[in-house]
PDB file of C-alpha atoms in Angstrom:
ATOM      1  CA  UNK A   1      -6.344   6.809 -17.774  1.00  0.00           C
ATOM      2  CA  UNK A   2      -6.435   9.987 -19.818  1.00  0.00           C
ATOM      3  CA  UNK A   3      -4.257  12.357 -18.613  1.00  0.00           C
ATOM      4  CA  UNK A   4      -4.493  15.325 -16.379  1.00  0.00           C
ATOM      5  CA  UNK A   5      -6.368  18.344 -18.558  1.00  0.00           C
ATOM      6  CA  UNK A   6      -6.374  20.953 -16.142  1.00  0.00           C
ATOM      7  CA  UNK A   7      -4.827  24.000 -17.600  1.00  0.00           C
ATOM      8  CA  UNK A   8      -1.275  24.793 -16.384  1.00  0.00           C
ATOM      9  CA  UNK A   9      -0.445  27.113 -13.717  1.00  0.00           C
ATOM     10  CA  UNK A  10      -0.336  30.962 -14.557  1.00  0.00           C
ATOM     11  CA  UNK A  11      -2.315  30.496 -17.829  1.00  0.00           C
ATOM     12  CA  UNK A  12      -5.684  32.177 -18.486  1.00  0.00           C
ATOM     13  CA  UNK A  13      -8.932  30.030 -19.725  1.00  0.00           C
ATOM     14  CA  UNK A  14      -7.615  30.216 -23.177  1.00  0.00           C
ATOM     15  CA  UNK A  15      -4.197  29.126 -22.635  1.00  0.00           C
ATOM     16  CA  UNK A  16      -2.736  32.777 -22.607  1.00  0.00           C
ATOM     17  CA  UNK A  17      -0.209  33.848 -19.989  1.00  0.00           C
ATOM     18  CA  UNK A  18      -1.360  36.724 -17.971  1.00  0.00           C
ATOM     19  CA  UNK A  19      -0.559  40.265 -19.279  1.00  0.00           C
ATOM     20  CA  UNK A  20       1.896  42.345 -17.006  1.00  0.00           C
ATOM     21  CA  UNK A  21       0.029  44.546 -14.486  1.00  0.00           C
ATOM     22  CA  UNK A  22      -2.938  42.493 -14.129  1.00  0.00           C
ATOM     23  CA  UNK A  23      -3.821  41.338 -10.760  1.00  0.00           C
ATOM     24  CA  UNK A  24      -2.853  37.921  -9.834  1.00  0.00           C
ATOM     25  CA  UNK A  25      -2.762  37.734  -6.177  1.00  0.00           C
ATOM     26  CA  UNK A  26      -6.048  36.298  -5.839  1.00  0.00           C
ATOM     27  CA  UNK A  27      -6.351  32.832  -7.197  1.00  0.00           C
ATOM     28  CA  UNK A  28      -9.371  31.934  -9.122  1.00  0.00           C
ATOM     29  CA  UNK A  29     -11.568  29.336  -7.375  1.00  0.00           C
ATOM     30  CA  UNK A  30     -11.298  25.998  -8.531  1.00  0.00           C
ATOM     31  CA  UNK A  31     -14.198  24.649 -10.359  1.00  0.00           C
ATOM     32  CA  UNK A  32     -16.268  22.264  -8.194  1.00  0.00           C
ATOM     33  CA  UNK A  33     -15.991  18.300  -9.007  1.00  0.00           C
ATOM     34  CA  UNK A  34     -19.087  17.058 -10.314  1.00  0.00           C
ATOM     35  CA  UNK A  35     -20.586  14.474  -7.858  1.00  0.00           C
ATOM     36  CA  UNK A  36     -20.752  11.055  -9.741  1.00  0.00           C
ATOM     37  CA  UNK A  37     -24.252   9.841 -10.522  1.00  0.00           C
ATOM     38  CA  UNK A  38     -25.627   7.039  -8.417  1.00  0.00           C
ATOM     39  CA  UNK A  39     -25.229   3.423  -9.417  1.00  0.00           C
ATOM     40  CA  UNK A  40     -21.778   3.955 -10.421  1.00  0.00           C
ATOM     41  CA  UNK A  41     -18.647   1.684  -9.650  1.00  0.00           C
ATOM     42  CA  UNK A  42     -15.056   2.802 -10.890  1.00  0.00           C
ATOM     43  CA  UNK A  43     -11.592   2.001  -9.849  1.00  0.00           C
ATOM     44  CA  UNK A  44      -8.064   2.755 -11.406  1.00  0.00           C
ATOM     45  CA  UNK A  45      -6.516   0.238  -9.203  1.00  0.00           C
ATOM     46  CA  UNK A  46      -4.170   2.319  -7.018  1.00  0.00           C
ATOM     47  CA  UNK A  47      -2.916  -0.177  -4.280  1.00  0.00           C
ATOM     48  CA  UNK A  48       0.383  -1.131  -2.825  1.00  0.00           C
ATOM     49  CA  UNK A  49      -0.272  -5.059  -3.572  1.00  0.00           C
ATOM     50  CA  UNK A  50      -2.323  -7.881  -2.573  1.00  0.00           C
ATOM     51  CA  UNK A  51      -2.551  -7.377   1.011  1.00  0.00           C
ATOM     52  CA  UNK A  52      -3.261  -3.859   0.729  1.00  0.00           C
ATOM     53  CA  UNK A  53      -6.173  -3.063   3.182  1.00  0.00           C
ATOM     54  CA  UNK A  54      -7.726  -0.835   1.083  1.00  0.00           C
ATOM     55  CA  UNK A  55      -8.532  -3.732  -1.110  1.00  0.00           C
ATOM     56  CA  UNK A  56     -10.868  -5.288   1.160  1.00  0.00           C
ATOM     57  CA  UNK A  57     -12.369  -1.876   2.094  1.00  0.00           C
ATOM     58  CA  UNK A  58     -13.300  -1.406  -1.468  1.00  0.00           C
ATOM     59  CA  UNK A  59     -14.838  -4.661  -1.855  1.00  0.00           C
ATOM     60  CA  UNK A  60     -11.992  -6.522  -3.626  1.00  0.00           C
ATOM     61  CA  UNK A  61     -10.441 -10.088  -2.987  1.00  0.00           C
ATOM     62  CA  UNK A  62      -7.116 -11.722  -4.462  1.00  0.00           C
ATOM     63  CA  UNK A  63      -7.950 -15.336  -4.974  1.00  0.00           C
ATOM     64  CA  UNK A  64      -5.492 -17.904  -3.366  1.00  0.00           C
ATOM     65  CA  UNK A  65      -5.568 -21.453  -2.925  1.00  0.00           C
ATOM     66  CA  UNK A  66      -7.789 -24.362  -4.104  1.00  0.00           C
ATOM     67  CA  UNK A  67     -10.190 -25.061  -7.288  1.00  0.00           C
ATOM     68  CA  UNK A  68     -10.410 -24.753 -10.928  1.00  0.00           C
ATOM     69  CA  UNK A  69     -10.493 -23.999 -13.614  1.00  0.00           C
ATOM     70  CA  UNK A  70      -7.102 -24.646 -15.324  1.00  0.00           C
ATOM     71  CA  UNK A  71      -4.348 -26.151 -13.370  1.00  0.00           C
ATOM     72  CA  UNK A  72      -6.511 -26.738  -9.847  1.00  0.00           C
ATOM     73  CA  UNK A  73      -5.287 -25.558  -6.538  1.00  0.00           C
ATOM     74  CA  UNK A  74      -2.708 -23.381  -7.936  1.00  0.00           C
ATOM     75  CA  UNK A  75      -3.982 -19.829  -7.539  1.00  0.00           C
ATOM     76  CA  UNK A  76      -1.516 -17.349  -5.762  1.00  0.00           C
ATOM     77  CA  UNK A  77      -2.085 -14.137  -4.303  1.00  0.00           C
ATOM     78  CA  UNK A  78       1.660 -13.224  -5.186  1.00  0.00           C
ATOM     79  CA  UNK A  79       0.546 -13.115  -9.032  1.00  0.00           C
ATOM     80  CA  UNK A  80      -1.337 -10.114  -8.252  1.00  0.00           C
ATOM     81  CA  UNK A  81       0.645  -6.707  -8.071  1.00  0.00           C
ATOM     82  CA  UNK A  82      -0.138  -2.786  -9.192  1.00  0.00           C
ATOM     83  CA  UNK A  83       2.941  -1.848 -11.241  1.00  0.00           C
ATOM     84  CA  UNK A  84       3.046   1.943 -12.522  1.00  0.00           C
ATOM     85  CA  UNK A  85       3.641   3.034 -16.147  1.00  0.00           C
ATOM     86  CA  UNK A  86       3.671   0.489 -18.949  1.00  0.00           C
ATOM     87  CA  UNK A  87       0.915   2.653 -20.713  1.00  0.00           C
ATOM     88  CA  UNK A  88      -1.495   2.625 -17.555  1.00  0.00           C
ATOM     89  CA  UNK A  89      -3.180   5.814 -18.364  1.00  0.00           C
ATOM     90  CA  UNK A  90      -2.756   8.132 -15.193  1.00  0.00           C
ATOM     91  CA  UNK A  91      -0.430   5.733 -12.951  1.00  0.00           C
ATOM     92  CA  UNK A  92      -1.072   2.151 -11.999  1.00  0.00           C
ATOM     93  CA  UNK A  93      -2.443  -0.919 -13.387  1.00  0.00           C
ATOM     94  CA  UNK A  94      -3.767  -4.351 -11.902  1.00  0.00           C
ATOM     95  CA  UNK A  95      -1.320  -6.880 -13.141  1.00  0.00           C
ATOM     96  CA  UNK A  96      -2.339 -10.885 -13.082  1.00  0.00           C
ATOM     97  CA  UNK A  97       0.478 -12.801 -13.608  1.00  0.00           C
ATOM     98  CA  UNK A  98       0.452 -16.567 -14.475  1.00  0.00           C
ATOM     99  CA  UNK A  99       3.717 -18.557 -14.522  1.00  0.00           C
ATOM    100  CA  UNK A 100       4.876 -22.204 -14.897  1.00  0.00           C
ATOM    101  CA  UNK A 101       7.826 -24.487 -15.222  1.00  0.00           C
ATOM    102  CA  UNK A 102       5.586 -26.888 -16.656  1.00  0.00           C
ATOM    103  CA  UNK A 103       4.520 -28.802 -13.886  1.00  0.00           C
ATOM    104  CA  UNK A 104       1.514 -28.857 -11.350  1.00  0.00           C
ATOM    105  CA  UNK A 105       3.897 -27.914  -8.505  1.00  0.00           C
ATOM    106  CA  UNK A 106       5.464 -25.137 -10.302  1.00  0.00           C
ATOM    107  CA  UNK A 107       2.432 -23.320 -11.537  1.00  0.00           C
ATOM    108  CA  UNK A 108       0.672 -20.277 -10.324  1.00  0.00           C
ATOM    109  CA  UNK A 109      -2.372 -18.881 -11.630  1.00  0.00           C
ATOM    110  CA  UNK A 110      -3.979 -15.444 -10.436  1.00  0.00           C
ATOM    111  CA  UNK A 111      -7.399 -14.045 -10.185  1.00  0.00           C
ATOM    112  CA  UNK A 112      -8.835 -10.639  -8.900  1.00  0.00           C
ATOM    113  CA  UNK A 113     -12.724 -10.299  -7.701  1.00  0.00           C
ATOM    114  CA  UNK A 114     -15.305  -8.476  -6.190  1.00  0.00           C
ATOM    115  CA  UNK A 115     -16.010  -9.937  -2.793  1.00  0.00           C
ATOM    116  CA  UNK A 116     -19.818 -10.308  -3.328  1.00  0.00           C
ATOM    117  CA  UNK A 117     -22.621  -9.768  -6.003  1.00  0.00           C
ATOM    118  CA  UNK A 118     -22.183  -6.161  -7.510  1.00  0.00           C
ATOM    119  CA  UNK A 119     -23.578  -5.990 -11.069  1.00  0.00           C
ATOM    120  CA  UNK A 120     -26.824  -7.662 -12.472  1.00  0.00           C
ATOM    121  CA  UNK A 121     -28.025  -5.098 -15.485  1.00  0.00           C
ATOM    122  CA  UNK A 122     -26.216  -2.072 -16.956  1.00  0.00           C
ATOM    123  CA  UNK A 123     -22.538  -1.192 -18.586  1.00  0.00           C
ATOM    124  CA  UNK A 124     -19.226  -2.628 -17.426  1.00  0.00           C
ATOM    125  CA  UNK A 125     -16.288  -1.394 -19.199  1.00  0.00           C
ATOM    126  CA  UNK A 126     -12.662  -1.946 -18.569  1.00  0.00           C
ATOM    127  CA  UNK A 127      -9.372  -0.910 -20.363  1.00  0.00           C
ATOM    128  CA  UNK A 128      -7.572  -4.446 -20.554  1.00  0.00           C
ATOM    129  CA  UNK A 129      -4.183  -5.376 -21.939  1.00  0.00           C
ATOM    130  CA  UNK A 130      -4.069  -8.749 -23.266  1.00  0.00           C
ATOM    131  CA  UNK A 131      -0.877 -10.706 -23.835  1.00  0.00           C
ATOM    132  CA  UNK A 132      -0.296 -12.548 -27.370  1.00  0.00           C
ATOM    133  CA  UNK A 133       2.898 -13.653 -26.097  1.00  0.00           C
ATOM    134  CA  UNK A 134       4.809 -14.644 -22.716  1.00  0.00           C
ATOM    135  CA  UNK A 135       6.603 -12.107 -20.977  1.00  0.00           C
ATOM    136  CA  UNK A 136       9.530 -14.505 -20.621  1.00  0.00           C
ATOM    137  CA  UNK A 137      10.216 -17.830 -21.387  1.00  0.00           C
ATOM    138  CA  UNK A 138       8.672 -20.002 -24.347  1.00  0.00           C
ATOM    139  CA  UNK A 139       5.647 -19.533 -26.276  1.00  0.00           C
ATOM    140  CA  UNK A 140       2.953 -22.054 -26.694  1.00  0.00           C
ATOM    141  CA  UNK A 141       0.732 -22.078 -23.628  1.00  0.00           C
ATOM    142  CA  UNK A 142      -3.141 -22.438 -23.773  1.00  0.00           C
ATOM    143  CA  UNK A 143      -3.457 -19.650 -21.624  1.00  0.00           C
ATOM    144  CA  UNK A 144      -6.560 -17.857 -20.683  1.00  0.00           C
ATOM    145  CA  UNK A 145      -6.802 -13.963 -20.213  1.00  0.00           C
ATOM    146  CA  UNK A 146     -10.383 -13.379 -18.948  1.00  0.00           C
ATOM    147  CA  UNK A 147     -12.658 -10.610 -17.890  1.00  0.00           C
ATOM    148  CA  UNK A 148     -16.043 -11.873 -16.444  1.00  0.00           C
ATOM    149  CA  UNK A 149     -18.953 -11.683 -14.266  1.00  0.00           C
ATOM    150  CA  UNK A 150     -20.391 -14.678 -12.546  1.00  0.00           C
ATOM    151  CA  UNK A 151     -23.042 -15.936  -9.964  1.00  0.00           C
ATOM    152  CA  UNK A 152     -21.242 -16.574  -6.461  1.00  0.00           C
ATOM    153  CA  UNK A 153     -23.100 -20.113  -6.386  1.00  0.00           C
ATOM    154  CA  UNK A 154     -22.714 -22.457  -9.295  1.00  0.00           C
ATOM    155  CA  UNK A 155     -25.471 -24.383  -8.126  1.00  0.00           C
ATOM    156  CA  UNK A 156     -27.857 -21.174  -8.114  1.00  0.00           C
ATOM    157  CA  UNK A 157     -31.198 -21.821  -9.891  1.00  0.00           C
ATOM    158  CA  UNK A 158     -30.804 -18.198 -11.390  1.00  0.00           C
ATOM    159  CA  UNK A 159     -27.120 -18.750 -12.373  1.00  0.00           C
ATOM    160  CA  UNK A 160     -25.785 -16.180 -14.538  1.00  0.00           C
ATOM    161  CA  UNK A 161     -22.364 -15.356 -16.278  1.00  0.00           C
ATOM    162  CA  UNK A 162     -21.103 -13.116 -18.889  1.00  0.00           C
ATOM    163  CA  UNK A 163     -17.630 -14.003 -20.097  1.00  0.00           C
ATOM    164  CA  UNK A 164     -14.619 -12.442 -22.174  1.00  0.00           C
ATOM    165  CA  UNK A 165     -11.866 -15.055 -22.476  1.00  0.00           C
ATOM    166  CA  UNK A 166      -8.822 -14.562 -24.781  1.00  0.00           C
ATOM    167  CA  UNK A 167      -6.467 -17.335 -25.731  1.00  0.00           C
ATOM    168  CA  UNK A 168      -3.919 -16.576 -27.851  1.00  0.00           C
ATOM    169  CA  UNK A 169      -2.747 -19.929 -28.584  1.00  0.00           C
ATOM    170  CA  UNK A 170      -5.867 -21.529 -28.519  1.00  0.00           C
ATOM    171  CA  UNK A 171      -7.358 -24.188 -26.228  1.00  0.00           C
ATOM    172  CA  UNK A 172      -9.959 -26.595 -25.623  1.00  0.00           C
ATOM    173  CA  UNK A 173      -8.918 -28.433 -28.801  1.00  0.00           C
ATOM    174  CA  UNK A 174      -9.406 -25.236 -31.154  1.00  0.00           C
ATOM    175  CA  UNK A 175      -6.454 -22.977 -32.559  1.00  0.00           C
ATOM    176  CA  UNK A 176      -5.640 -19.510 -31.897  1.00  0.00           C
ATOM    177  CA  UNK A 177      -5.735 -16.565 -31.535  1.00  0.00           C
ATOM    178  CA  UNK A 178      -9.344 -16.745 -30.115  1.00  0.00           C
ATOM    179  CA  UNK A 179     -11.725 -14.563 -28.291  1.00  0.00           C
ATOM    180  CA  UNK A 180     -14.843 -16.441 -26.828  1.00  0.00           C
ATOM    181  CA  UNK A 181     -17.820 -14.177 -25.579  1.00  0.00           C
ATOM    182  CA  UNK A 182     -20.269 -16.405 -23.673  1.00  0.00           C
ATOM    183  CA  UNK A 183     -23.588 -15.968 -22.044  1.00  0.00           C
ATOM    184  CA  UNK A 184     -24.501 -18.921 -19.216  1.00  0.00           C
ATOM    185  CA  UNK A 185     -27.447 -20.045 -17.862  1.00  0.00           C
ATOM    186  CA  UNK A 186     -26.277 -23.237 -16.278  1.00  0.00           C
ATOM    187  CA  UNK A 187     -22.692 -23.932 -15.606  1.00  0.00           C
ATOM    188  CA  UNK A 188     -23.399 -27.538 -14.641  1.00  0.00           C
ATOM    189  CA  UNK A 189     -25.478 -28.238 -17.672  1.00  0.00           C
ATOM    190  CA  UNK A 190     -23.233 -26.397 -20.174  1.00  0.00           C
ATOM    191  CA  UNK A 191     -26.300 -24.398 -21.047  1.00  0.00           C
ATOM    192  CA  UNK A 192     -24.670 -21.459 -22.738  1.00  0.00           C
ATOM    193  CA  UNK A 193     -24.409 -19.275 -26.207  1.00  0.00           C
ATOM    194  CA  UNK A 194     -21.195 -18.319 -27.390  1.00  0.00           C
ATOM    195  CA  UNK A 195     -19.427 -16.642 -30.284  1.00  0.00           C
ATOM    196  CA  UNK A 196     -15.685 -17.022 -31.428  1.00  0.00           C
ATOM    197  CA  UNK A 197     -13.647 -14.400 -32.587  1.00  0.00           C
ATOM    198  CA  UNK A 198     -10.209 -15.247 -34.369  1.00  0.00           C
ATOM    199  CA  UNK A 199      -7.991 -12.253 -34.253  1.00  0.00           C
ATOM    200  CA  UNK A 200      -4.640 -11.421 -32.519  1.00  0.00           C
ATOM    201  CA  UNK A 201      -5.882  -8.688 -29.813  1.00  0.00           C
ATOM    202  CA  UNK A 202      -2.351  -8.275 -27.871  1.00  0.00           C
ATOM    203  CA  UNK A 203      -2.146  -4.570 -26.381  1.00  0.00           C
ATOM    204  CA  UNK A 204      -4.801  -2.370 -24.645  1.00  0.00           C
ATOM    205  CA  UNK A 205      -8.303  -2.661 -25.458  1.00  0.00           C
ATOM    206  CA  UNK A 206     -11.509  -1.008 -24.193  1.00  0.00           C
ATOM    207  CA  UNK A 207     -13.744  -4.029 -23.510  1.00  0.00           C
ATOM    208  CA  UNK A 208     -17.695  -3.782 -22.857  1.00  0.00           C
ATOM    209  CA  UNK A 209     -20.295  -5.787 -21.703  1.00  0.00           C
ATOM    210  CA  UNK A 210     -23.809  -4.127 -21.970  1.00  0.00           C
ATOM    211  CA  UNK A 211     -26.993  -5.930 -20.388  1.00  0.00           C
ATOM    212  CA  UNK A 212     -30.064  -4.232 -20.699  1.00  0.00           C
ATOM    213  CA  UNK A 213     -33.772  -4.776 -21.679  1.00  0.00           C
ATOM    214  CA  UNK A 214     -33.223  -8.409 -21.961  1.00  0.00           C
ATOM    215  CA  UNK A 215     -29.986  -8.513 -24.355  1.00  0.00           C
ATOM    216  CA  UNK A 216     -26.291  -8.743 -23.457  1.00  0.00           C
ATOM    217  CA  UNK A 217     -24.092  -7.076 -25.751  1.00  0.00           C
ATOM    218  CA  UNK A 218     -20.084  -7.810 -25.984  1.00  0.00           C
ATOM    219  CA  UNK A 219     -17.955  -5.131 -27.776  1.00  0.00           C
ATOM    220  CA  UNK A 220     -14.136  -4.302 -27.600  1.00  0.00           C
ATOM    221  CA  UNK A 221     -13.066  -0.695 -28.885  1.00  0.00           C
ATOM    222  CA  UNK A 222     -16.441  -0.066 -29.989  1.00  0.00           C
ATOM    223  CA  UNK A 223     -17.271  -2.874 -32.243  1.00  0.00           C
ATOM    224  CA  UNK A 224     -19.938  -5.184 -31.767  1.00  0.00           C
ATOM    225  CA  UNK A 225     -18.954  -8.843 -31.398  1.00  0.00           C
ATOM    226  CA  UNK A 226     -21.764 -10.633 -29.913  1.00  0.00           C
ATOM    227  CA  UNK A 227     -25.264 -10.359 -28.788  1.00  0.00           C
ATOM    228  CA  UNK A 228     -27.370 -12.977 -26.627  1.00  0.00           C
ATOM    229  CA  UNK A 229     -31.137 -12.808 -26.031  1.00  0.00           C
ATOM    230  CA  UNK A 230     -33.456 -13.202 -23.043  1.00  0.00           C
ATOM    231  CA  UNK A 231     -32.793 -16.711 -22.113  1.00  0.00           C
ATOM    232  CA  UNK A 232     -29.431 -15.998 -21.180  1.00  0.00           C
ATOM    233  CA  UNK A 233     -29.788 -12.574 -19.527  1.00  0.00           C
ATOM    234  CA  UNK A 234     -28.652 -12.348 -16.086  1.00  0.00           C
ATOM    235  CA  UNK A 235     -30.981 -13.024 -13.416  1.00  0.00           C
ATOM    236  CA  UNK A 236     -29.184 -12.440 -10.354  1.00  0.00           C
ATOM    237  CA  UNK A 237     -26.257 -10.413  -9.104  1.00  0.00           C
ATOM    238  CA  UNK A 238     -22.469 -11.399 -10.007  1.00  0.00           C
ATOM    239  CA  UNK A 239     -19.044 -10.756  -9.114  1.00  0.00           C
ATOM    240  CA  UNK A 240     -16.624  -8.901 -11.285  1.00  0.00           C
ATOM    241  CA  UNK A 241     -13.721 -10.993 -12.188  1.00  0.00           C
ATOM    242  CA  UNK A 242     -10.304 -10.610 -13.994  1.00  0.00           C
ATOM    243  CA  UNK A 243      -8.002 -13.944 -14.304  1.00  0.00           C
ATOM    244  CA  UNK A 244      -4.910 -15.299 -16.057  1.00  0.00           C
ATOM    245  CA  UNK A 245      -4.786 -19.126 -15.919  1.00  0.00           C
ATOM    246  CA  UNK A 246      -3.576 -22.356 -17.786  1.00  0.00           C
ATOM    247  CA  UNK A 247      -6.006 -24.522 -19.680  1.00  0.00           C
ATOM    248  CA  UNK A 248      -3.336 -27.248 -19.281  1.00  0.00           C
ATOM    249  CA  UNK A 249       0.723 -27.628 -19.455  1.00  0.00           C
ATOM    250  CA  UNK A 250       1.830 -28.716 -22.874  1.00  0.00           C
ATOM    251  CA  UNK A 251       5.591 -28.575 -22.345  1.00  0.00           C
ATOM    252  CA  UNK A 252       8.349 -28.445 -19.897  1.00  0.00           C
ATOM    253  CA  UNK A 253      10.103 -25.201 -19.113  1.00  0.00           C
ATOM    254  CA  UNK A 254       9.697 -21.953 -17.325  1.00  0.00           C
ATOM    255  CA  UNK A 255       7.521 -19.250 -18.671  1.00  0.00           C
ATOM    256  CA  UNK A 256       5.497 -16.189 -17.499  1.00  0.00           C
ATOM    257  CA  UNK A 257       2.338 -14.315 -18.838  1.00  0.00           C
ATOM    258  CA  UNK A 258       0.961 -11.022 -17.800  1.00  0.00           C
ATOM    259  CA  UNK A 259      -2.514  -9.541 -18.391  1.00  0.00           C
ATOM    260  CA  UNK A 260      -3.326  -6.025 -17.038  1.00  0.00           C
ATOM    261  CA  UNK A 261      -6.081  -3.788 -16.041  1.00  0.00           C
ATOM    262  CA  UNK A 262      -6.039   0.071 -16.315  1.00  0.00           C
ATOM    263  CA  UNK A 263      -9.264   0.920 -14.877  1.00  0.00           C
ATOM    264  CA  UNK A 264     -12.869  -0.322 -14.357  1.00  0.00           C
ATOM    265  CA  UNK A 265     -16.344   1.316 -14.802  1.00  0.00           C
ATOM    266  CA  UNK A 266     -19.774   0.349 -14.224  1.00  0.00           C
ATOM    267  CA  UNK A 267     -23.161   1.779 -14.355  1.00  0.00           C
ATOM    268  CA  UNK A 268     -25.916   0.022 -13.133  1.00  0.00           C
ATOM    269  CA  UNK A 269     -29.340  -0.168 -14.909  1.00  0.00           C
ATOM    270  CA  UNK A 270     -28.523   1.474 -18.228  1.00  0.00           C
ATOM    271  CA  UNK A 271     -26.803   1.453 -21.356  1.00  0.00           C
ATOM    272  CA  UNK A 272     -23.828   3.777 -21.419  1.00  0.00           C
ATOM    273  CA  UNK A 273     -22.077   4.906 -24.412  1.00  0.00           C
ATOM    274  CA  UNK A 274     -18.246   3.989 -24.059  1.00  0.00           C
ATOM    275  CA  UNK A 275     -17.199   7.677 -24.626  1.00  0.00           C
ATOM    276  CA  UNK A 276     -19.336   8.613 -21.849  1.00  0.00           C
ATOM    277  CA  UNK A 277     -17.783   5.880 -19.584  1.00  0.00           C
ATOM    278  CA  UNK A 278     -14.106   7.217 -20.727  1.00  0.00           C
ATOM    279  CA  UNK A 279     -15.321  10.906 -20.044  1.00  0.00           C
ATOM    280  CA  UNK A 280     -16.113   9.931 -16.437  1.00  0.00           C
ATOM    281  CA  UNK A 281     -12.982   8.003 -16.092  1.00  0.00           C
ATOM    282  CA  UNK A 282     -10.948  11.221 -17.676  1.00  0.00           C
ATOM    283  CA  UNK A 283     -12.879  13.532 -14.936  1.00  0.00           C
ATOM    284  CA  UNK A 284     -11.985  11.149 -12.296  1.00  0.00           C
ATOM    285  CA  UNK A 285      -8.117  11.200 -13.120  1.00  0.00           C
ATOM    286  CA  UNK A 286      -7.890  14.974 -13.453  1.00  0.00           C
ATOM    287  CA  UNK A 287      -9.468  15.287 -10.034  1.00  0.00           C
ATOM    288  CA  UNK A 288      -7.089  12.724  -8.423  1.00  0.00           C
ATOM    289  CA  UNK A 289     -10.031   9.992  -7.711  1.00  0.00           C
ATOM    290  CA  UNK A 290      -8.806   6.453  -7.714  1.00  0.00           C
ATOM    291  CA  UNK A 291     -12.036   4.826  -6.405  1.00  0.00           C
ATOM    292  CA  UNK A 292     -16.040   5.640  -6.623  1.00  0.00           C
ATOM    293  CA  UNK A 293     -18.771   3.616  -5.493  1.00  0.00           C
ATOM    294  CA  UNK A 294     -22.270   5.083  -5.492  1.00  0.00           C
ATOM    295  CA  UNK A 295     -23.832   1.480  -5.818  1.00  0.00           C
ATOM    296  CA  UNK A 296     -27.168   0.816  -3.601  1.00  0.00           C
ATOM    297  CA  UNK A 297     -26.160  -0.597  -0.427  1.00  0.00           C
ATOM    298  CA  UNK A 298     -26.845  -4.418  -0.386  1.00  0.00           C
TER     299      UNK A 298
END
């Protein structure tokens, strides 16, 4: 998050130092922190680790164990950490690590998600670090670094899913780097619309999914990449998910990939300019606020 914008101790509102002889014994009252609007979820991931009880208290889960996608049954809670620094504005970040030695037994994938349906319509913004190369080891993996929303039940008649999926080395038989933006109506039938963007995106980016008035818009750093219409518009509540996983294992040898998330901001029910989301995040940072949830109780 952006840094603390409060003025320094002993400065006037215009930045000047008080003149000698002016009374300074009574400190000026602090400006009241404005209450966040209703329908907001914000988190800057100030947690100690995957077993921090604050995670479940705030509605998050770290995935472990079975299932796909990628190398099945290799999801590990150990891959989710909350390191400080490394360009995470305001302190810590969520880090998702995928590592492998090229065998199924030596593979770990990571996923971090809301424990239940959280979003339907509105604007979902996240500041995300995407990796173009491994943190360690040989390059060349078909790695997926994903930010998405998804229905809790794949067989639901109202199935909904909205995806950002970055593959720096490609995957599914296609070359990379590639960012896929996809809106799903039915995962079992493969009913979806998608657009691929061939661009290297290593580094920090502001990624936005806006779903309002029957139209879903995907944008990165203020640039619109793809829009999908009413047939693929969300029809039921979805969880918010971040994941790092291997599409396949093309070679042997140890390597590690890291994806990070600085903060998440969601405004339910309406389109929100990204600059307004960033302004709200800056305000939370200045106030020392790490988590906000004013969404209606389900």
